[in-house]
Amino acid sequence: MQFEGDYDYIIAGAGTAGCVLANRLSADPRSRVLLLEAGGRDNWIWFHIPVGYLFAIGNPRSDWMFRTENEPRLHGRALAYPRGKVVGGSSAINAMICMRGQAADYDGWRALGLPGWGWSEVLPAFKRLEDHFMGQSEHHGVGGGWRVEAPRVRWRVLDAVRDAAVELGVPAIDDFNCGDNEGVGYFHVNQRRGRRWSAARGFLKPALGRANLRVELHTFVEKLIIDGRRARGVQFRRGADVFQAHSHGEVVLAAGSIGSPQILSLSGIGRHEWLSEAGIATVLDHPGVGANLQDHLQQRAIYAVTGIRTLNEIYHSRVRRLGMGIQYLIRRRGPLTMAPSQLGIFMRSDPGQPRANLEFHVQPLSLDQFGDALHTFPAITVSACNLRPTSRGTVRPRSSEPQAPPSIAPNYLSTPQDRRIAADAMRATRRLMSQPALAAYAPEEQRPGSAVGDDTDSLVEAVGRIGTTIFHPVGTARMGPSDDREAVVDSRLRVRGIERLRVIDASIMPTITSGNTNTPTAMIAEKGAEMVLADARQSTA
């Protein structure tokens, strides 16, 4: 492999952000773009059939198989921490749920001193990305690479949960993505006619025919090439061979909330104490690198039901599984088109909350953990998560060896506020499941179990046993104003202290969005590409 000559842009990571960036930055045929991805091709059937997440998560072919440190508030458990190991990144193995969050999330970013990131300013980027089944409107766009469709399967048990939420006082809603997602309804998904629609399919593949875009897979970025205070390129490995590529324009890290801070750290850009402990020489003492990790902790309550069908029974019946496959092959409908969660509920944990702060993912199935077989009894899973946790964790290097996985410590439930909301969320789950709309199906709490008391201490202890990640890590290279000492990037996503280097992915979020984080990551890449191109035009003017 030869890499002679300079590139205008080198992008590290072909996940959601990297795919959008490669598409936008290579649109000008005069720009040479190199995209490096450590994973492989998305040429496995389970990357494309939506229910394939059951086989992709926890599989070393498709998942980096990270694990957290032992979490003190989760009874010392270390959690599996899935991240996509394939072109398209986590958009190739995730829940496919298209969720922007709330307008107040982005207005909050702007209020932190980050111009250009308020709701009115990010909405046009969301719309440009979209090809939405509801058509062009003040809220949605058409013709973009991010296909959004309605789910292609319905479950009577989920309709009953929806009715129960309405009885609880949650309004029915048709669209969660208009700025205020409080309500109950079916999630919109990133699919096209019953197939997963990853960022690779939507943004990278349409650009692969461009002569100025070079994509290299199975290439592991080891570190940045820094000259003084300027990023000149990257060093990366394929197998036993090490290569370098140079940029006379910009280097962009788009490796995600785990990968981007890891590359910065391995390059000597990070908190001096952490780098020193890992045996890495400090190039720039940047205390915010790897700090501010935020994630949504899901509380996976499981309820057995009677008199109504769930996926559990279908899964354990050969005849029904065959019928499910035939239905998918002929009509691209049925359970094989399922996202992990179909029904969403956004509500307030208590009346004093200014806006919805809980999200429920409701599934017509149950299992102990992803990768395990479904339970043999009919059941549903009702997962609640605190949308705006105050707990903060870390991603830090274990050693100077580039391929050693980093230390990931989300530090869940480390604040009194998060523990209180966790208990309130469990109470809200129990109220939901006791509504008249569900009475005919006799829901019986299996996890955490009806023996768990309703007092805060008992519920928090139970959440520690059943809580797990919902795969939304953000914030580890956060954006902030000039007076924020731990801000890694400025409002234009430029790394402070290093010229010609940006981070453009979910790691730049100062605070986590109120919902699933994949679509906001695509928006960040859309805006980030705009910024890169605008600054390039200005420098040559």
Coordinates of C-alpha atoms in Angstrom, one line a residue:
M1 CA 0.0 0.0 0.0
Q2 CA 1.4 3.3 -1.0
F3 CA 0.4 6.6 0.5
E4 CA 2.5 9.1 -1.4
G5 CA 1.4 12.7 -1.6
D6 CA -0.6 14.7 0.7
Y7 CA -4.3 14.4 1.4
D8 CA -6.5 17.4 2.0
Y9 CA -8.5 15.5 4.7
I10 CA -7.7 12.4 6.6
I11 CA -10.7 10.9 8.5
A12 CA -10.0 8.4 11.3
G13 CA -13.1 6.2 11.7
A14 CA -15.9 5.2 9.2
G15 CA -18.7 5.0 11.7
T16 CA -21.8 7.2 11.5
A17 CA -19.8 10.5 11.6
G18 CA -17.0 9.3 9.4
C19 CA -19.4 8.1 6.6
V20 CA -21.2 11.5 6.6
L21 CA -17.8 13.4 6.6
A22 CA -16.4 11.3 3.8
N23 CA -19.4 12.0 1.7
R24 CA -19.4 15.7 2.3
L25 CA -15.7 16.4 2.2
S26 CA -15.2 14.4 -1.0
A27 CA -18.0 16.1 -2.9
D28 CA -15.5 18.6 -4.3
P29 CA -13.4 16.5 -6.8
R30 CA -10.4 18.8 -6.2
S31 CA -10.1 17.5 -2.6
R32 CA -8.3 14.3 -1.8
V33 CA -9.9 12.4 1.1
L34 CA -8.5 9.4 3.0
L35 CA -10.9 7.4 5.2
L36 CA -9.4 4.9 7.6
E37 CA -11.6 2.2 9.3
A38 CA -10.3 -0.5 11.7
G39 CA -13.3 -2.7 11.0
G40 CA -14.2 -4.6 7.9
R41 CA -16.9 -4.6 5.2
D42 CA -20.6 -4.9 6.0
N43 CA -20.9 -8.0 3.9
W44 CA -22.6 -10.2 6.5
I45 CA -26.3 -10.9 6.2
W46 CA -27.0 -9.8 9.8
F47 CA -25.8 -6.3 9.1
H48 CA -28.8 -5.9 6.8
I49 CA -31.7 -7.8 8.3
P50 CA -32.9 -5.6 11.1
V51 CA -33.2 -8.3 13.8
G52 CA -29.6 -9.1 13.2
Y53 CA -28.6 -7.0 16.1
L54 CA -29.3 -10.1 18.2
F55 CA -26.4 -11.8 16.5
A56 CA -24.1 -8.8 15.9
I57 CA -23.9 -7.4 19.4
G58 CA -21.4 -9.5 21.4
N59 CA -19.9 -11.1 18.3
P60 CA -16.2 -10.3 17.7
R61 CA -16.9 -10.1 14.0
S62 CA -19.0 -7.0 14.4
D63 CA -18.4 -5.7 17.9
W64 CA -15.2 -4.4 19.5
M65 CA -16.2 -6.4 22.6
F66 CA -15.2 -3.6 25.1
R67 CA -16.0 -4.1 28.7
T68 CA -16.3 -1.5 31.5
E69 CA -14.5 -1.4 34.7
N70 CA -16.3 -2.9 37.6
E71 CA -19.1 -0.4 38.4
P72 CA -19.4 0.3 42.1
R73 CA -23.1 1.2 42.0
L74 CA -23.9 -1.8 39.9
H75 CA -22.7 -4.2 42.5
G76 CA -19.3 -4.4 41.1
R77 CA -20.4 -5.7 37.7
A78 CA -18.4 -5.1 34.6
L79 CA -20.7 -4.5 31.6
A80 CA -20.3 -5.4 28.0
Y81 CA -19.9 -2.1 26.1
P82 CA -20.8 -2.8 22.4
R83 CA -19.3 -0.6 19.6
G84 CA -19.6 -1.4 15.9
K85 CA -16.5 -3.0 14.4
V86 CA -17.4 -2.5 10.7
V87 CA -17.8 0.2 8.1
G88 CA -20.9 2.2 9.3
G89 CA -19.8 1.7 12.9
S90 CA -22.5 1.3 15.5
S91 CA -25.1 2.3 13.0
A92 CA -24.6 -1.2 11.5
I93 CA -25.5 -3.0 14.8
N94 CA -27.6 -0.5 16.8
A95 CA -31.4 -0.2 17.5
M96 CA -32.0 1.8 14.2
I97 CA -34.1 4.3 16.2
C98 CA -34.2 7.7 14.7
M99 CA -34.3 10.2 17.6
R100 CA -33.0 13.8 17.6
G101 CA -33.6 14.5 21.3
Q102 CA -35.3 17.7 22.5
A103 CA -35.0 21.3 21.3
A104 CA -34.0 22.3 24.8
D105 CA -30.9 20.0 24.6
Y106 CA -29.4 22.1 21.8
D107 CA -30.6 25.4 23.2
G108 CA -28.7 24.3 26.4
W109 CA -25.6 23.8 24.3
R110 CA -25.9 27.3 22.9
A111 CA -26.5 28.7 26.4
L112 CA -23.1 27.2 27.5
G113 CA -21.5 29.7 25.1
L114 CA -21.5 27.5 21.9
P115 CA -22.8 29.6 19.0
G116 CA -24.4 27.7 16.1
W117 CA -25.6 24.8 18.2
G118 CA -29.1 25.9 19.2
W119 CA -32.2 24.0 18.0
S120 CA -33.0 26.5 15.3
E121 CA -29.4 26.1 14.0
V122 CA -29.2 22.3 14.1
L123 CA -32.6 21.7 12.7
P124 CA -31.6 22.5 9.1
A125 CA -28.7 20.0 9.4
F126 CA -31.1 17.3 10.6
K127 CA -33.4 18.1 7.6
R128 CA -30.6 18.0 5.0
L129 CA -29.6 14.5 6.2
E130 CA -33.0 13.0 6.0
D131 CA -35.1 11.1 3.5
H132 CA -38.2 10.9 5.7
F133 CA -41.3 8.8 5.0
M134 CA -43.6 11.6 6.2
G135 CA -42.3 14.0 3.5
Q136 CA -41.0 17.5 3.4
S137 CA -42.2 19.7 6.2
E138 CA -41.0 22.3 8.7
H139 CA -39.7 19.4 10.7
H140 CA -38.4 16.9 8.1
G141 CA -36.5 16.7 4.8
V142 CA -36.5 14.4 1.8
G143 CA -33.8 13.3 -0.6
G144 CA -31.0 13.0 2.0
G145 CA -29.0 9.9 2.8
W146 CA -30.6 9.1 6.2
R147 CA -33.7 7.1 5.3
V148 CA -36.4 7.1 8.0
E149 CA -39.4 4.9 7.9
A150 CA -42.3 3.7 10.1
P151 CA -41.9 0.2 11.6
R152 CA -43.2 -2.7 9.5
V153 CA -44.5 -4.8 12.3
R154 CA -47.0 -4.2 15.1
W155 CA -47.7 -6.1 18.3
R156 CA -51.0 -6.2 20.1
V157 CA -49.1 -6.3 23.4
L158 CA -47.3 -3.1 22.6
D159 CA -50.6 -1.4 21.6
A160 CA -51.8 -2.3 25.1
V161 CA -48.7 -0.8 26.7
R162 CA -49.3 2.4 24.6
D163 CA -52.9 2.5 25.9
A164 CA -51.7 2.0 29.4
A165 CA -49.3 5.0 29.0
V166 CA -52.2 7.2 27.9
E167 CA -54.2 6.0 30.9
L168 CA -51.2 7.1 33.0
G169 CA -51.5 10.6 31.5
V170 CA -48.8 10.4 28.8
P171 CA -50.1 11.9 25.5
A172 CA -50.2 9.8 22.3
I173 CA -47.7 11.2 19.7
D174 CA -47.0 10.4 16.1
D175 CA -43.5 12.0 15.8
F176 CA -40.9 12.2 18.5
N177 CA -38.6 14.5 16.4
C178 CA -40.3 17.9 16.4
G179 CA -38.5 19.3 19.3
D180 CA -40.6 18.0 22.2
N181 CA -40.7 14.2 22.5
E182 CA -42.9 13.9 25.5
G183 CA -45.5 11.3 24.6
V184 CA -46.0 7.6 23.7
G185 CA -45.8 6.2 20.2
Y186 CA -43.9 3.9 17.8
F187 CA -40.3 4.8 17.0
H188 CA -39.3 5.8 13.5
V189 CA -36.4 3.7 12.3
N190 CA -33.4 3.9 9.9
Q191 CA -34.6 1.3 7.4
R192 CA -35.5 1.1 3.8
R193 CA -38.3 -1.4 2.9
G194 CA -37.5 -3.7 5.8
R195 CA -33.7 -3.5 5.6
R196 CA -31.3 -1.8 8.0
W197 CA -30.1 1.6 6.6
S198 CA -26.7 2.2 8.1
A199 CA -24.6 5.3 7.6
A200 CA -22.4 3.3 5.3
R201 CA -25.4 2.5 3.0
G202 CA -26.7 6.1 3.2
F203 CA -23.6 8.2 2.9
L204 CA -20.4 6.2 2.2
K205 CA -21.5 3.8 -0.6
P206 CA -22.9 6.6 -2.8
A207 CA -19.5 8.3 -2.7
L208 CA -17.3 5.2 -3.3
G209 CA -17.2 5.9 -7.1
R210 CA -15.4 9.2 -6.5
A211 CA -11.8 9.0 -7.7
N212 CA -10.7 11.5 -4.9
L213 CA -12.0 9.3 -2.0
R214 CA -9.8 6.5 -0.8
V215 CA -11.2 4.1 1.8
E216 CA -9.0 1.7 3.7
L217 CA -10.5 -1.0 5.9
H218 CA -8.8 -3.1 8.6
T219 CA -6.5 -0.2 9.3
F220 CA -6.0 0.6 12.9
V221 CA -5.0 4.3 13.6
E222 CA -2.3 4.2 16.3
K223 CA -1.5 7.9 16.7
L224 CA -1.4 11.3 15.2
I225 CA 1.7 12.7 13.6
I226 CA 2.2 16.0 15.4
D227 CA 4.8 18.6 14.3
G228 CA 5.1 21.2 17.0
R229 CA 1.5 22.2 17.6
R230 CA 0.1 21.1 14.3
A231 CA -1.4 17.8 13.1
R232 CA 0.4 16.6 10.0
G233 CA -1.1 13.1 9.6
V234 CA -1.7 9.7 11.1
Q235 CA 0.2 6.5 11.7
F236 CA -1.8 3.3 11.3
R237 CA -1.3 -0.4 11.2
R238 CA -2.6 -3.1 8.9
G239 CA -1.6 -6.5 10.2
A240 CA 2.1 -6.4 10.9
D241 CA 2.7 -3.4 8.7
V242 CA 2.8 0.2 9.8
F243 CA 2.1 3.1 7.5
Q244 CA 1.8 6.9 7.6
A245 CA -0.4 9.3 5.7
H246 CA 0.0 13.0 5.7
S247 CA -2.4 15.9 5.3
H248 CA -1.7 19.4 4.1
G249 CA -5.3 20.2 5.2
E250 CA -6.9 18.7 8.3
V251 CA -7.0 15.5 10.2
V252 CA -10.4 14.7 11.6
L253 CA -11.0 12.1 14.4
A254 CA -14.4 10.4 14.0
A255 CA -13.7 7.3 15.9
G256 CA -16.4 7.8 18.5
S257 CA -16.6 8.4 22.2
I258 CA -14.2 5.5 22.9
G259 CA -11.9 5.7 19.9
S260 CA -11.3 9.4 19.5
P261 CA -10.1 10.1 23.1
Q262 CA -8.0 6.9 22.8
I263 CA -6.2 8.2 19.7
L264 CA -5.7 11.6 21.3
S265 CA -4.2 9.9 24.4
L266 CA -1.9 7.6 22.4
S267 CA -0.7 10.7 20.6
G268 CA 0.3 12.4 23.9
I269 CA -2.7 14.7 24.0
G270 CA -4.6 14.2 27.3
R271 CA -4.5 14.4 31.0
H272 CA -0.8 14.3 32.1
E273 CA -1.4 12.0 35.1
W274 CA -3.2 9.5 33.0
L275 CA -0.7 9.5 30.2
S276 CA 2.2 9.2 32.6
E277 CA 0.6 6.2 34.3
A278 CA 0.1 4.6 30.9
G279 CA 3.7 5.2 29.9
I280 CA 2.8 7.8 27.2
A281 CA 4.9 11.0 26.8
T282 CA 2.8 14.1 27.1
V283 CA 2.7 16.4 24.1
L284 CA -0.2 18.5 25.3
D285 CA -1.7 18.4 28.8
H286 CA -5.4 18.4 28.0
P287 CA -7.3 17.3 31.1
G288 CA -10.7 17.0 29.3
V289 CA -9.6 14.2 27.0
G290 CA -11.5 11.1 28.1
A291 CA -13.4 12.9 30.9
N292 CA -17.1 13.8 30.9
L293 CA -18.2 10.3 29.7
Q294 CA -22.0 10.2 29.8
D295 CA -24.3 7.3 29.0
H296 CA -28.0 6.3 29.4
L297 CA -28.3 3.5 32.0
Q298 CA -31.3 1.3 31.1
Q299 CA -33.3 -0.4 33.8
R300 CA -34.5 -3.6 32.1
A301 CA -37.6 -4.6 33.9
I302 CA -39.2 -7.8 32.6
Y303 CA -42.9 -8.7 32.9
A304 CA -44.4 -12.1 32.1
V305 CA -47.8 -11.8 30.4
T306 CA -50.6 -14.3 29.5
G307 CA -53.2 -14.4 26.8
I308 CA -51.2 -12.4 24.2
R309 CA -48.4 -13.2 21.9
T310 CA -44.8 -12.1 22.3
L311 CA -41.6 -12.9 20.3
N312 CA -40.5 -15.3 22.9
E313 CA -43.0 -18.0 21.8
I314 CA -42.3 -17.4 18.1
Y315 CA -38.5 -17.7 18.7
H316 CA -38.9 -21.1 20.4
S317 CA -41.2 -22.6 17.7
R318 CA -39.6 -23.9 14.6
V319 CA -42.8 -23.6 12.6
R320 CA -43.3 -20.0 13.6
R321 CA -39.7 -19.2 12.9
L322 CA -40.0 -20.6 9.4
G323 CA -43.2 -18.5 8.9
M324 CA -41.3 -15.5 10.1
G325 CA -38.6 -16.0 7.6
I326 CA -41.0 -16.6 4.7
Q327 CA -42.9 -13.4 5.6
Y328 CA -39.7 -11.5 5.5
L329 CA -38.5 -13.0 2.2
I330 CA -41.8 -12.3 0.4
R331 CA -43.0 -9.1 1.9
R332 CA -40.1 -7.6 3.9
R333 CA -42.4 -7.4 6.9
G334 CA -42.9 -9.2 10.2
P335 CA -40.6 -9.8 13.3
L336 CA -37.4 -9.9 11.2
T337 CA -37.8 -6.2 10.5
M338 CA -37.9 -5.4 14.2
A339 CA -35.7 -2.8 15.8
P340 CA -34.8 -3.9 19.3
S341 CA -37.5 -1.6 20.7
Q342 CA -40.6 -0.6 18.8
L343 CA -42.6 1.5 21.3
G344 CA -41.3 4.6 23.0
I345 CA -42.5 6.5 26.0
F346 CA -41.1 9.9 27.1
M347 CA -42.4 11.2 30.4
R348 CA -41.4 13.0 33.5
S349 CA -40.2 11.2 36.6
D350 CA -42.0 13.7 38.8
P351 CA -44.3 16.7 38.2
G352 CA -41.4 19.1 39.1
Q353 CA -39.4 18.1 36.0
P354 CA -39.5 20.9 33.4
R355 CA -39.6 18.4 30.5
A356 CA -39.6 14.7 29.9
N357 CA -36.6 13.2 31.6
L358 CA -37.4 9.4 31.2
E359 CA -37.3 7.3 28.1
F360 CA -38.9 3.9 28.0
H361 CA -38.0 1.3 25.3
V362 CA -40.7 -1.3 25.3
Q363 CA -40.0 -4.7 23.6
P364 CA -42.3 -7.6 22.9
L365 CA -39.6 -10.0 24.1
S366 CA -37.3 -10.8 27.0
L367 CA -33.8 -12.2 27.5
D368 CA -31.2 -12.0 30.2
Q369 CA -28.7 -10.0 28.1
F370 CA -28.1 -9.4 24.4
G371 CA -26.5 -12.5 22.9
D372 CA -28.6 -14.8 25.0
A373 CA -31.6 -16.8 23.9
L374 CA -35.0 -15.4 24.5
H375 CA -36.9 -16.6 27.5
T376 CA -39.3 -19.5 27.0
F377 CA -42.2 -17.8 28.7
P378 CA -44.3 -15.0 27.0
A379 CA -42.9 -11.7 28.3
I380 CA -42.1 -8.0 27.5
T381 CA -39.2 -5.8 28.5
V382 CA -39.9 -2.3 29.7
S383 CA -36.6 -0.5 29.9
A384 CA -36.5 3.0 31.5
C385 CA -33.5 5.3 31.4
N386 CA -32.7 8.7 32.9
L387 CA -32.3 11.0 29.8
R388 CA -30.1 13.6 31.5
P389 CA -27.8 11.8 34.0
T390 CA -25.5 13.9 36.1
S391 CA -23.0 11.0 36.7
R392 CA -19.8 11.4 34.8
G393 CA -17.3 8.7 33.8
T394 CA -13.9 8.4 32.1
V395 CA -12.2 6.7 29.1
R396 CA -8.5 6.5 29.7
P397 CA -5.5 4.6 28.2
R398 CA -4.4 1.4 30.0
S399 CA -0.9 1.5 28.3
S400 CA 1.1 2.9 25.4
E401 CA 0.2 -0.3 23.3
P402 CA -2.2 1.1 20.7
Q403 CA -4.4 -2.0 20.4
A404 CA -4.8 -2.4 24.2
P405 CA -8.5 -1.5 24.9
P406 CA -8.9 1.6 27.0
S407 CA -10.3 1.7 30.5
I408 CA -14.0 2.6 30.4
A409 CA -15.6 3.6 33.6
P410 CA -19.1 5.1 33.2
N411 CA -19.5 5.6 36.9
Y412 CA -23.3 5.1 36.7
L413 CA -25.5 6.2 39.6
S414 CA -22.7 8.1 41.3
T415 CA -24.8 11.1 42.1
P416 CA -27.8 11.3 44.6
Q417 CA -29.9 12.9 41.8
D418 CA -29.3 9.9 39.5
R419 CA -30.2 7.4 42.2
R420 CA -33.4 9.3 43.1
I421 CA -34.5 9.4 39.4
A422 CA -33.6 5.7 39.0
A423 CA -36.0 4.9 41.9
D424 CA -38.6 7.2 40.5
A425 CA -38.3 5.5 37.1
M426 CA -38.9 2.1 38.6
R427 CA -42.0 3.3 40.4
A428 CA -43.2 4.8 37.1
T429 CA -42.6 1.4 35.4
R430 CA -44.8 -0.3 38.0
R431 CA -47.5 2.3 37.7
L432 CA -47.5 1.8 33.9
M433 CA -47.8 -1.9 34.1
S434 CA -50.7 -1.7 36.6
Q435 CA -53.0 0.3 34.4
P436 CA -56.3 -1.1 33.3
A437 CA -55.3 -1.5 29.7
L438 CA -53.0 -4.3 30.7
A439 CA -55.1 -6.0 33.3
A440 CA -56.4 -8.7 30.9
Y441 CA -52.8 -9.9 30.3
A442 CA -51.9 -10.2 34.0
P443 CA -48.4 -8.7 33.8
E444 CA -46.1 -10.2 36.5
E445 CA -42.8 -8.5 37.4
Q446 CA -40.0 -11.0 36.8
R447 CA -37.1 -8.5 37.1
P448 CA -36.3 -6.9 39.4
G449 CA -39.2 -8.9 41.0
S450 CA -42.3 -8.1 43.0
A451 CA -40.5 -8.9 46.2
V452 CA -38.4 -5.7 45.8
G453 CA -39.9 -3.0 48.0
D454 CA -41.0 0.4 46.7
D455 CA -38.7 2.5 49.0
T456 CA -35.9 4.3 47.4
D457 CA -33.0 2.3 48.9
S458 CA -34.6 -1.0 47.7
L459 CA -35.2 0.2 44.2
V460 CA -31.8 1.7 43.8
E461 CA -30.3 -1.6 45.0
A462 CA -32.4 -3.4 42.4
V463 CA -31.5 -1.0 39.6
G464 CA -27.9 -1.8 40.4
R465 CA -28.6 -5.5 39.7
I466 CA -30.6 -5.0 36.4
G467 CA -29.1 -1.8 35.0
T468 CA -27.0 -1.9 31.9
T469 CA -25.8 0.4 29.1
I470 CA -28.2 1.4 26.4
F471 CA -25.1 2.0 24.1
H472 CA -25.1 5.9 24.1
P473 CA -21.6 7.0 25.2
V474 CA -20.9 10.6 24.5
G475 CA -18.9 13.6 25.8
T476 CA -15.3 12.4 26.1
A477 CA -13.9 15.2 23.9
R478 CA -16.5 17.8 24.8
M479 CA -17.0 21.1 23.1
G480 CA -16.9 24.2 25.3
P481 CA -16.3 27.9 25.4
S482 CA -12.8 29.4 25.8
D483 CA -13.1 29.6 29.6
D484 CA -13.9 25.9 30.0
R485 CA -10.6 24.4 31.0
E486 CA -11.7 20.8 30.2
A487 CA -13.3 21.6 26.8
V488 CA -11.3 19.6 24.3
V489 CA -12.8 21.3 21.2
D490 CA -14.2 24.7 20.5
S491 CA -17.6 25.4 18.9
R492 CA -16.1 24.7 15.5
L493 CA -14.9 21.4 16.7
R494 CA -11.2 22.3 16.5
V495 CA -8.9 20.7 19.1
R496 CA -7.6 23.4 21.5
G497 CA -3.9 23.7 21.3
I498 CA -3.3 21.7 18.1
E499 CA -3.8 23.2 14.7
R500 CA -5.5 21.4 11.8
L501 CA -7.0 18.8 14.0
R502 CA -10.7 18.4 14.8
V503 CA -12.9 15.8 16.5
I504 CA -16.3 15.3 14.9
D505 CA -18.4 12.6 16.5
A506 CA -20.5 12.0 19.6
S507 CA -17.6 12.6 21.9
I508 CA -17.9 16.4 21.4
M509 CA -21.4 16.6 23.0
P510 CA -21.1 18.8 26.2
T511 CA -24.2 17.1 27.6
I512 CA -26.1 14.0 26.4
T513 CA -29.2 14.5 24.2
S514 CA -32.6 13.4 25.5
G515 CA -32.9 10.2 23.5
N516 CA -31.0 7.8 21.3
T517 CA -27.7 9.4 20.1
N518 CA -27.0 8.0 16.6
T519 CA -29.0 10.6 14.6
P520 CA -27.5 13.5 16.6
T521 CA -24.1 12.1 15.8
A522 CA -25.0 12.3 12.1
M523 CA -26.1 15.9 12.6
I524 CA -22.8 16.7 14.3
A525 CA -20.9 15.3 11.3
E526 CA -23.1 17.3 8.9
K527 CA -22.4 20.5 10.7
G528 CA -18.8 19.6 11.2
A529 CA -18.2 19.0 7.5
E530 CA -19.8 22.4 6.8
M531 CA -17.3 24.0 9.2
V532 CA -14.3 22.3 7.7
L533 CA -15.2 23.4 4.2
A534 CA -16.1 26.9 5.2
D535 CA -12.7 27.3 7.0
A536 CA -10.9 25.9 4.0
R537 CA -12.6 28.4 1.7
Q538 CA -11.7 31.2 4.1
S539 CA -8.1 30.2 4.2
T540 CA -7.8 30.3 0.4
A541 CA -9.7 33.5 -0.1

